[in-house]
Amino acid sequence: MGGMDQDNSTAIQQQVTQASHDKSVLDIRGGGSKGFYGHAVNGLPLDVTPHRGITNYAPEELVLTARAATPLAEIEHALNERGQMLPFEPPHYGDSATLGGTIACALSGPRRAAAGAARDFVLGTRLVNGCGHLMSFGGQVMKNVAGYDVSRLQCGAQGTLGVLLDVSLKVLPRPEQELTLTLAADFSDALTRVATLVGQSLPISASCLYDDHLHLRLSGARCALQAAIKKVGGEHSSQSTTFWQQIKEQQHPFFSRFAKQAGSRLWRISLPAATPHLLLDGEWLMEWNGALRWLTSDVSIEQVRRVVSNVGGHATLYRGGNNDDARFHPLSDGVAKLHYQLKRAFDPHGILNPGRIYPSL
Amino acid sequence: MQHEATHATPNINKAELLKELSHIVSADGILHETETMRPYECDGLSAYRQLPWIVVLPEETDQVQRIVALCHEQQVPIVARGAGTGVSGGALPHAHGVLLSLAKLNRILDIDPNNRTARIEPGVRNLAISQAAAQYNLYYAPDPSSQIACTIGGNVAENSGGVHCLKYGLTVHNIMRLEVITASGERITIGSEALDSPGYDLLALMCGSEGMLGIVTEVTVKLLPRPERVQVMLAAFDDVVKAGAAVAAVIEAGIIPAGLEMMDKLAIQAAEDFAHAGYPRDAEAVLICEVDGSNEEVSEHVATIRDIFLEQGATKVRTAQDEQERAILWKGRKSAFPAVGRISPDYYCMDGTIPRKALPLVLKRISEMSAKYDLAVANVFHAGDGNLHPLILYDANKPGELERTEAFGGKILTLCVEVGGTVTGEHGVGIEKLDQMCVQFGALELEQFHAVKAAFDPQALLNPGKAIPTLHRCAELGGMHVHNGQLPHPELERF
């Protein structure tokens, strides 16, 4: 736990209270590594970065609590030293990534399909709502049904319902061993093969199809992996760790290709895993056993969303495009209404990151 | 015990409402006489009883929507009910409200083996999902003890767990999509069959919301492939502290067991007398540990855990040699509640969750309080995830004993909060733990909860008066009172 650790709750609370009083919009700023995700907020910067430090880590309880601006790298280092990990394998997108930003954006990495998403591991939060009220929800225990699950609700709310102060997470042991097998496969082969393998309870912790190569990461006890290798087949990859790191952090060349082509955008498409290949022109990369598909394409925003909606998925404009392009998939009227009512319940003056996800939310 | 009526009063009389309802639901789907409504006057928390105004049993989502819209228009409170197996009074009827039974919406609409999901109506029983999915070698993971009777709609409302939730999670981790009728009668879809959805995580908010935010009419659940192999072990200890340390040592060794349960001496003896599972009667604590996975992995984990248990001072470790022995080892644990019911006229089941490291302190304090209140306690513990069920033994026929029991129970839950835990791990707040909620949360949090409720249900028509106490109400204690060993659903396993 670093020398920069500091509890800055009171200062943050005071700033929010003042802004609430003045009805002035706040632009919540952590490490800035996920600034590209969502719309820019036009407001007074609220710098939360001084509020950092791991406040409790009990490996035998599988629980870690840290202040929101604690660097993600510091948390992962502490966990690694005790043979544990954040099971949702969050992308950092830069050295400045913090725990708060990770939870606020609810981003999960390659292990998501096997282990669960960021929200699945949130146990509790301390936060300041838009009235400047400092509150605690959930806790540091695995099971808790006291009150509404306001903590998980913060996951993906991008600060629009509250400024995260502390987050408690469930953590898990690191697998004893990980290895990657690579097979030649086209899209439909890959989908079928992955579904079959996962359906057999094989320990597949990540999958990626790109350029007709299916990469499968196996994680678990050494003995279990030896048995699984025989069932999966394929070639051992020697670059296993690097490959998944590049996929997770979008350092793989696929993810920057959109920038080289005028009018091209990088789409994150989330949909039911067994959905056949979508008829949208562009270059594809598949993860999460088919449930997450990245698309680099210059097809119109409306066309992408229409095709994805038709199969029960949603499309996020991840990178590229213009400032005023809608980044997130539109909500149905009924669900949108609940969003605006919830927003008012937490932030009646609309001062916390308004417009970051949807206009005036 | 009578529950105080709260909030809205209908602006329609009973006869008019019955007439309106008869346009929506056939005559056999409406109950309004005392005798026919009697089975609905309580859920598993039978100490609280209240006859509803009217019981309605729709068979289609469309009917649910029309009933909710009607109630919204006429200001009639609605209490949704699944199988009524909840143990915190969450389905306690409202005297001037409709008791909306979803039990007839019990169709399994679709099982999708490719996406490993099932789409089901809310009245489908928990166990029926796994039974239907078995043909694909799939199952639904959360397994609350009432799983042969409880419904998936109720599981969503309570965010139900089970003995396997350390590894496989709670309901919130195992559902993907809900169809919900909002308080105003609008039909909406929350979540999707993808792994995430845009906007706020309303799915998480709905889980455990105890019927306060909407009426669930369809659920898409995640199905898991059955593990290749399952193995169960029993370890005996001469000290509960050693047993607690053994649990921590297993987790620190990097193994997440599928289930990890602890029982103390009184619970062991009661269970052994009842189930004859071969539990050592002289042990101070036993651990029941289940591991699952591939054949090789299970063999390795069983050997590792066995070594750990012995290193931590286990006096005996036994591994089930076959499926029959596995069932017997579990039977002792699963019959702990009825077993305790045999040795005491009544018992009161608590549901606190604590950080596991606090277990020695909490058990010591419970033991001290047990002496002070002159009431015996048997402790049953979901040790893996810190969920403690102390069972306070009492006799309701002895004057003052019930009051002493409730005071003692309240102290235990306060203690759970003091050590960093919570007042309810899996039974829910319902009507039972309203005042313990005041121990757990401050006024600001409670106000925030009420604001969340108002965002979904501004007129407070859905299950009014449950789950979240008003700021001025932190009144009397309730409990899971069991007379002469008779649970409201004696046929169900309780763990």
Short mmCIF file of N, CA and C in Angstrom, two decimals, chain B residues 12-129:
data_model
loop_
_atom_site.label_atom_id
_atom_site.label_comp_id
_atom_site.label_asym_id
_atom_site.label_seq_id
_atom_site.Cartn_x
_atom_site.Cartn_y
_atom_site.Cartn_z
N ILE B 12 -61.71 2.16 -5.09
CA ILE B 12 -62.70 1.27 -5.70
C ILE B 12 -63.14 0.32 -4.59
N ASN B 13 -64.41 -0.08 -4.55
CA ASN B 13 -64.78 -1.02 -3.51
C ASN B 13 -64.57 -2.45 -4.00
N LYS B 14 -64.70 -3.38 -3.07
CA LYS B 14 -64.35 -4.77 -3.37
C LYS B 14 -65.22 -5.35 -4.49
N ALA B 15 -66.51 -5.07 -4.42
CA ALA B 15 -67.43 -5.62 -5.43
C ALA B 15 -67.09 -5.11 -6.83
N GLU B 16 -66.79 -3.82 -6.89
CA GLU B 16 -66.43 -3.23 -8.19
C GLU B 16 -65.13 -3.81 -8.72
N LEU B 17 -64.17 -3.96 -7.81
CA LEU B 17 -62.88 -4.51 -8.24
C LEU B 17 -63.05 -5.95 -8.72
N LEU B 18 -63.86 -6.72 -8.00
CA LEU B 18 -64.11 -8.11 -8.42
C LEU B 18 -64.74 -8.14 -9.82
N LYS B 19 -65.64 -7.22 -10.06
CA LYS B 19 -66.29 -7.16 -11.36
C LYS B 19 -65.26 -6.84 -12.45
N GLU B 20 -64.43 -5.86 -12.18
CA GLU B 20 -63.40 -5.49 -13.16
C GLU B 20 -62.44 -6.66 -13.41
N LEU B 21 -62.05 -7.34 -12.33
CA LEU B 21 -61.11 -8.46 -12.47
C LEU B 21 -61.73 -9.60 -13.27
N SER B 22 -63.06 -9.76 -13.11
CA SER B 22 -63.72 -10.87 -13.82
C SER B 22 -63.69 -10.67 -15.33
N HIS B 23 -63.44 -9.43 -15.76
CA HIS B 23 -63.28 -9.19 -17.20
C HIS B 23 -61.89 -9.62 -17.69
N ILE B 24 -61.00 -9.85 -16.75
CA ILE B 24 -59.61 -10.18 -17.11
C ILE B 24 -59.32 -11.66 -16.91
N VAL B 25 -59.76 -12.18 -15.77
CA VAL B 25 -59.43 -13.55 -15.37
C VAL B 25 -60.72 -14.34 -15.20
N SER B 26 -60.69 -15.62 -15.54
CA SER B 26 -61.89 -16.44 -15.38
C SER B 26 -62.22 -16.62 -13.90
N ALA B 27 -63.45 -17.01 -13.61
CA ALA B 27 -63.96 -17.05 -12.24
C ALA B 27 -63.09 -17.90 -11.31
N ASP B 28 -62.55 -19.00 -11.82
CA ASP B 28 -61.73 -19.84 -10.93
C ASP B 28 -60.35 -19.25 -10.67
N GLY B 29 -60.04 -18.14 -11.29
CA GLY B 29 -58.77 -17.47 -11.04
C GLY B 29 -58.91 -16.31 -10.08
N ILE B 30 -60.08 -16.19 -9.45
CA ILE B 30 -60.30 -15.11 -8.48
C ILE B 30 -60.83 -15.71 -7.17
N LEU B 31 -60.20 -15.42 -6.07
CA LEU B 31 -60.64 -15.87 -4.76
C LEU B 31 -60.91 -14.65 -3.90
N HIS B 32 -62.02 -14.70 -3.18
CA HIS B 32 -62.32 -13.52 -2.36
C HIS B 32 -63.02 -13.87 -1.05
N GLU B 33 -63.20 -15.17 -0.79
CA GLU B 33 -63.83 -15.55 0.47
C GLU B 33 -62.77 -16.03 1.44
N THR B 34 -63.06 -15.79 2.72
CA THR B 34 -62.08 -16.07 3.76
C THR B 34 -61.50 -17.48 3.64
N GLU B 35 -62.35 -18.46 3.47
CA GLU B 35 -61.86 -19.83 3.49
C GLU B 35 -60.94 -20.15 2.32
N THR B 36 -61.31 -19.66 1.12
CA THR B 36 -60.48 -19.96 -0.05
C THR B 36 -59.20 -19.14 -0.06
N MET B 37 -59.22 -18.01 0.64
CA MET B 37 -58.01 -17.16 0.66
C MET B 37 -57.06 -17.55 1.78
N ARG B 38 -57.54 -18.39 2.70
CA ARG B 38 -56.74 -18.75 3.87
C ARG B 38 -55.32 -19.23 3.53
N PRO B 39 -55.16 -20.08 2.49
CA PRO B 39 -53.80 -20.56 2.18
C PRO B 39 -52.83 -19.44 1.79
N TYR B 40 -53.37 -18.27 1.49
CA TYR B 40 -52.50 -17.17 1.04
C TYR B 40 -52.21 -16.16 2.14
N GLU B 41 -52.69 -16.45 3.36
CA GLU B 41 -52.57 -15.41 4.40
C GLU B 41 -51.16 -15.25 4.93
N CYS B 42 -50.28 -16.21 4.63
CA CYS B 42 -48.88 -16.03 5.05
C CYS B 42 -47.97 -16.75 4.06
N ASP B 43 -46.67 -16.46 4.16
CA ASP B 43 -45.71 -17.26 3.41
C ASP B 43 -44.99 -18.15 4.41
N GLY B 44 -43.72 -18.44 4.21
CA GLY B 44 -43.00 -19.32 5.13
C GLY B 44 -42.79 -18.72 6.51
N LEU B 45 -42.98 -17.43 6.64
CA LEU B 45 -42.87 -16.77 7.94
C LEU B 45 -44.29 -16.71 8.54
N SER B 46 -44.71 -17.84 9.12
CA SER B 46 -46.12 -17.96 9.44
C SER B 46 -46.53 -17.23 10.71
N ALA B 47 -45.56 -16.64 11.41
CA ALA B 47 -45.92 -15.85 12.59
C ALA B 47 -46.69 -14.59 12.19
N TYR B 48 -46.53 -14.19 10.93
CA TYR B 48 -47.27 -13.03 10.43
C TYR B 48 -48.35 -13.52 9.49
N ARG B 49 -49.57 -13.13 9.77
CA ARG B 49 -50.69 -13.55 8.92
C ARG B 49 -51.57 -12.37 8.60
N GLN B 50 -52.08 -12.34 7.40
CA GLN B 50 -52.99 -11.28 6.99
C GLN B 50 -53.79 -11.79 5.80
N LEU B 51 -55.09 -11.78 5.92
CA LEU B 51 -55.89 -12.17 4.75
C LEU B 51 -55.83 -11.05 3.72
N PRO B 52 -55.66 -11.40 2.46
CA PRO B 52 -55.71 -10.34 1.44
C PRO B 52 -57.14 -9.92 1.19
N TRP B 53 -57.28 -8.86 0.42
CA TRP B 53 -58.61 -8.40 0.01
C TRP B 53 -59.15 -9.39 -1.02
N ILE B 54 -58.30 -9.65 -2.01
CA ILE B 54 -58.68 -10.53 -3.12
C ILE B 54 -57.42 -11.26 -3.58
N VAL B 55 -57.59 -12.52 -3.96
CA VAL B 55 -56.47 -13.26 -4.57
C VAL B 55 -56.77 -13.41 -6.06
N VAL B 56 -55.80 -13.12 -6.91
CA VAL B 56 -55.98 -13.30 -8.35
C VAL B 56 -54.90 -14.24 -8.86
N LEU B 57 -55.29 -15.19 -9.70
CA LEU B 57 -54.34 -16.16 -10.24
C LEU B 57 -54.37 -16.14 -11.76
N PRO B 58 -53.70 -15.20 -12.37
CA PRO B 58 -53.69 -15.13 -13.84
C PRO B 58 -52.89 -16.30 -14.42
N GLU B 59 -53.14 -16.57 -15.71
CA GLU B 59 -52.43 -17.65 -16.39
C GLU B 59 -51.56 -17.13 -17.52
N GLU B 60 -51.76 -15.87 -17.89
CA GLU B 60 -51.02 -15.29 -19.02
C GLU B 60 -50.44 -13.95 -18.61
N THR B 61 -49.30 -13.63 -19.24
CA THR B 61 -48.65 -12.34 -19.01
C THR B 61 -49.60 -11.18 -19.30
N ASP B 62 -50.35 -11.34 -20.39
CA ASP B 62 -51.28 -10.29 -20.78
C ASP B 62 -52.29 -9.99 -19.66
N GLN B 63 -52.73 -11.05 -18.97
CA GLN B 63 -53.65 -10.85 -17.84
C GLN B 63 -52.96 -10.12 -16.70
N VAL B 64 -51.69 -10.49 -16.44
CA VAL B 64 -50.94 -9.82 -15.38
C VAL B 64 -50.87 -8.32 -15.67
N GLN B 65 -50.55 -8.04 -16.92
CA GLN B 65 -50.43 -6.63 -17.30
C GLN B 65 -51.74 -5.87 -17.09
N ARG B 66 -52.83 -6.49 -17.45
CA ARG B 66 -54.13 -5.81 -17.30
C ARG B 66 -54.50 -5.66 -15.82
N ILE B 67 -54.17 -6.66 -15.02
CA ILE B 67 -54.45 -6.57 -13.58
C ILE B 67 -53.65 -5.42 -12.96
N VAL B 68 -52.36 -5.36 -13.33
CA VAL B 68 -51.52 -4.31 -12.75
C VAL B 68 -52.01 -2.93 -13.19
N ALA B 69 -52.37 -2.83 -14.47
CA ALA B 69 -52.87 -1.53 -14.97
C ALA B 69 -54.15 -1.13 -14.23
N LEU B 70 -55.02 -2.10 -14.01
CA LEU B 70 -56.26 -1.84 -13.27
C LEU B 70 -55.96 -1.37 -11.85
N CYS B 71 -55.08 -2.09 -11.19
CA CYS B 71 -54.72 -1.73 -9.80
C CYS B 71 -54.07 -0.35 -9.75
N HIS B 72 -53.27 -0.06 -10.75
CA HIS B 72 -52.62 1.25 -10.82
C HIS B 72 -53.66 2.35 -10.93
N GLU B 73 -54.62 2.12 -11.81
CA GLU B 73 -55.67 3.12 -12.03
C GLU B 73 -56.52 3.31 -10.78
N GLN B 74 -56.75 2.21 -10.07
CA GLN B 74 -57.66 2.27 -8.92
C GLN B 74 -56.92 2.33 -7.58
N GLN B 75 -55.59 2.52 -7.62
CA GLN B 75 -54.84 2.68 -6.37
C GLN B 75 -54.92 1.46 -5.45
N VAL B 76 -54.89 0.29 -6.06
CA VAL B 76 -54.98 -0.94 -5.26
C VAL B 76 -53.57 -1.53 -5.08
N PRO B 77 -53.14 -1.72 -3.85
CA PRO B 77 -51.82 -2.33 -3.63
C PRO B 77 -51.77 -3.76 -4.19
N ILE B 78 -50.59 -4.17 -4.63
CA ILE B 78 -50.40 -5.52 -5.18
C ILE B 78 -49.25 -6.20 -4.44
N VAL B 79 -49.49 -7.40 -3.98
CA VAL B 79 -48.42 -8.22 -3.41
C VAL B 79 -48.25 -9.43 -4.32
N ALA B 80 -47.10 -9.55 -4.95
CA ALA B 80 -46.85 -10.69 -5.83
C ALA B 80 -46.41 -11.88 -4.99
N ARG B 81 -46.77 -13.07 -5.45
CA ARG B 81 -46.44 -14.28 -4.71
C ARG B 81 -46.09 -15.41 -5.68
N GLY B 82 -45.04 -16.13 -5.35
CA GLY B 82 -44.69 -17.31 -6.12
C GLY B 82 -45.25 -18.53 -5.42
N ALA B 83 -44.35 -19.33 -4.81
CA ALA B 83 -44.80 -20.52 -4.10
C ALA B 83 -45.05 -20.24 -2.62
N GLY B 84 -44.70 -19.05 -2.17
CA GLY B 84 -44.92 -18.71 -0.76
C GLY B 84 -43.97 -19.41 0.19
N THR B 85 -42.78 -19.75 -0.29
CA THR B 85 -41.83 -20.44 0.58
C THR B 85 -40.84 -19.49 1.26
N GLY B 86 -40.92 -18.22 0.95
CA GLY B 86 -40.01 -17.24 1.55
C GLY B 86 -40.15 -17.23 3.06
N VAL B 87 -39.08 -16.89 3.76
CA VAL B 87 -39.10 -16.98 5.22
C VAL B 87 -38.93 -15.61 5.89
N SER B 88 -39.19 -14.53 5.15
CA SER B 88 -39.11 -13.22 5.79
C SER B 88 -40.39 -12.42 5.63
N GLY B 89 -41.44 -13.07 5.19
CA GLY B 89 -42.73 -12.38 5.10
C GLY B 89 -42.86 -11.45 3.91
N GLY B 90 -42.01 -11.65 2.90
CA GLY B 90 -42.06 -10.79 1.72
C GLY B 90 -43.37 -10.89 0.96
N ALA B 91 -44.04 -12.05 1.06
CA ALA B 91 -45.31 -12.24 0.34
C ALA B 91 -46.51 -12.11 1.27
N LEU B 92 -46.30 -11.52 2.45
CA LEU B 92 -47.43 -11.29 3.35
C LEU B 92 -48.45 -10.39 2.65
N PRO B 93 -49.72 -10.80 2.59
CA PRO B 93 -50.72 -10.01 1.86
C PRO B 93 -50.99 -8.63 2.50
N HIS B 94 -51.65 -7.82 1.73
CA HIS B 94 -52.08 -6.49 2.17
C HIS B 94 -53.60 -6.56 2.36
N ALA B 95 -54.08 -6.03 3.47
CA ALA B 95 -55.50 -6.16 3.81
C ALA B 95 -56.41 -5.52 2.75
N HIS B 96 -55.94 -4.49 2.11
CA HIS B 96 -56.75 -3.83 1.06
C HIS B 96 -56.05 -3.92 -0.28
N GLY B 97 -55.41 -5.07 -0.51
CA GLY B 97 -54.68 -5.23 -1.75
C GLY B 97 -54.95 -6.55 -2.42
N VAL B 98 -54.51 -6.61 -3.66
CA VAL B 98 -54.62 -7.84 -4.43
C VAL B 98 -53.39 -8.69 -4.16
N LEU B 99 -53.63 -9.96 -3.87
CA LEU B 99 -52.51 -10.91 -3.77
C LEU B 99 -52.42 -11.54 -5.15
N LEU B 100 -51.34 -11.22 -5.84
CA LEU B 100 -51.18 -11.64 -7.23
C LEU B 100 -50.32 -12.90 -7.27
N SER B 101 -50.98 -14.04 -7.39
CA SER B 101 -50.23 -15.30 -7.46
C SER B 101 -49.77 -15.55 -8.89
N LEU B 102 -48.48 -15.81 -9.04
CA LEU B 102 -47.93 -16.06 -10.38
C LEU B 102 -47.71 -17.56 -10.61
N ALA B 103 -48.30 -18.36 -9.71
CA ALA B 103 -48.04 -19.81 -9.75
C ALA B 103 -48.54 -20.47 -11.03
N LYS B 104 -49.56 -19.87 -11.65
CA LYS B 104 -50.09 -20.50 -12.87
C LYS B 104 -49.31 -20.11 -14.12
N LEU B 105 -48.46 -19.14 -14.00
CA LEU B 105 -47.56 -18.84 -15.13
C LEU B 105 -46.36 -19.76 -14.96
N ASN B 106 -46.54 -21.00 -15.36
CA ASN B 106 -45.53 -22.01 -15.00
C ASN B 106 -45.02 -22.79 -16.20
N ARG B 107 -44.94 -22.12 -17.33
CA ARG B 107 -44.46 -22.81 -18.53
C ARG B 107 -42.97 -22.58 -18.76
N ILE B 108 -42.31 -23.64 -19.17
CA ILE B 108 -40.94 -23.49 -19.65
C ILE B 108 -41.07 -23.19 -21.13
N LEU B 109 -40.74 -21.97 -21.53
CA LEU B 109 -41.05 -21.52 -22.88
C LEU B 109 -40.04 -22.02 -23.90
N ASP B 110 -38.78 -22.11 -23.46
CA ASP B 110 -37.75 -22.48 -24.43
C ASP B 110 -36.47 -22.86 -23.70
N ILE B 111 -35.84 -23.92 -24.16
CA ILE B 111 -34.48 -24.21 -23.68
C ILE B 111 -33.58 -24.16 -24.90
N ASP B 112 -32.56 -23.34 -24.82
CA ASP B 112 -31.68 -23.13 -25.96
C ASP B 112 -30.32 -23.73 -25.61
N PRO B 113 -30.06 -24.97 -26.07
CA PRO B 113 -28.81 -25.63 -25.68
C PRO B 113 -27.58 -24.95 -26.29
N ASN B 114 -27.77 -24.26 -27.42
CA ASN B 114 -26.62 -23.60 -28.05
C ASN B 114 -26.14 -22.40 -27.27
N ASN B 115 -27.11 -21.61 -26.80
CA ASN B 115 -26.74 -20.45 -25.98
C ASN B 115 -26.71 -20.80 -24.50
N ARG B 116 -27.08 -22.02 -24.17
CA ARG B 116 -27.17 -22.49 -22.79
C ARG B 116 -28.02 -21.55 -21.93
N THR B 117 -29.25 -21.35 -22.37
CA THR B 117 -30.19 -20.51 -21.63
C THR B 117 -31.56 -21.20 -21.61
N ALA B 118 -32.38 -20.80 -20.66
CA ALA B 118 -33.77 -21.25 -20.64
C ALA B 118 -34.64 -20.03 -20.43
N ARG B 119 -35.74 -19.99 -21.17
CA ARG B 119 -36.69 -18.89 -21.03
C ARG B 119 -37.92 -19.48 -20.36
N ILE B 120 -38.27 -18.93 -19.20
CA ILE B 120 -39.31 -19.56 -18.40
C ILE B 120 -40.23 -18.52 -17.78
N GLU B 121 -41.40 -18.98 -17.42
CA GLU B 121 -42.35 -18.09 -16.74
C GLU B 121 -42.03 -18.09 -15.24
N PRO B 122 -42.51 -17.06 -14.52
CA PRO B 122 -42.07 -16.88 -13.13
C PRO B 122 -42.52 -17.98 -12.18
N GLY B 123 -43.61 -18.68 -12.53
CA GLY B 123 -44.13 -19.70 -11.62
C GLY B 123 -43.47 -21.06 -11.78
N VAL B 124 -42.46 -21.15 -12.65
CA VAL B 124 -41.74 -22.42 -12.81
C VAL B 124 -40.90 -22.67 -11.57
N ARG B 125 -40.95 -23.90 -11.07
CA ARG B 125 -40.18 -24.23 -9.87
C ARG B 125 -38.70 -24.31 -10.20
N ASN B 126 -37.90 -23.90 -9.25
CA ASN B 126 -36.44 -23.88 -9.42
C ASN B 126 -35.92 -25.22 -9.92
N LEU B 127 -36.31 -26.29 -9.25
CA LEU B 127 -35.77 -27.60 -9.61
C LEU B 127 -36.24 -28.06 -10.99
N ALA B 128 -37.44 -27.60 -11.38
CA ALA B 128 -37.99 -28.01 -12.68
C ALA B 128 -37.12 -27.52 -13.83
N ILE B 129 -36.41 -26.41 -13.62
CA ILE B 129 -35.53 -25.90 -14.69
C ILE B 129 -34.42 -26.91 -14.95
#
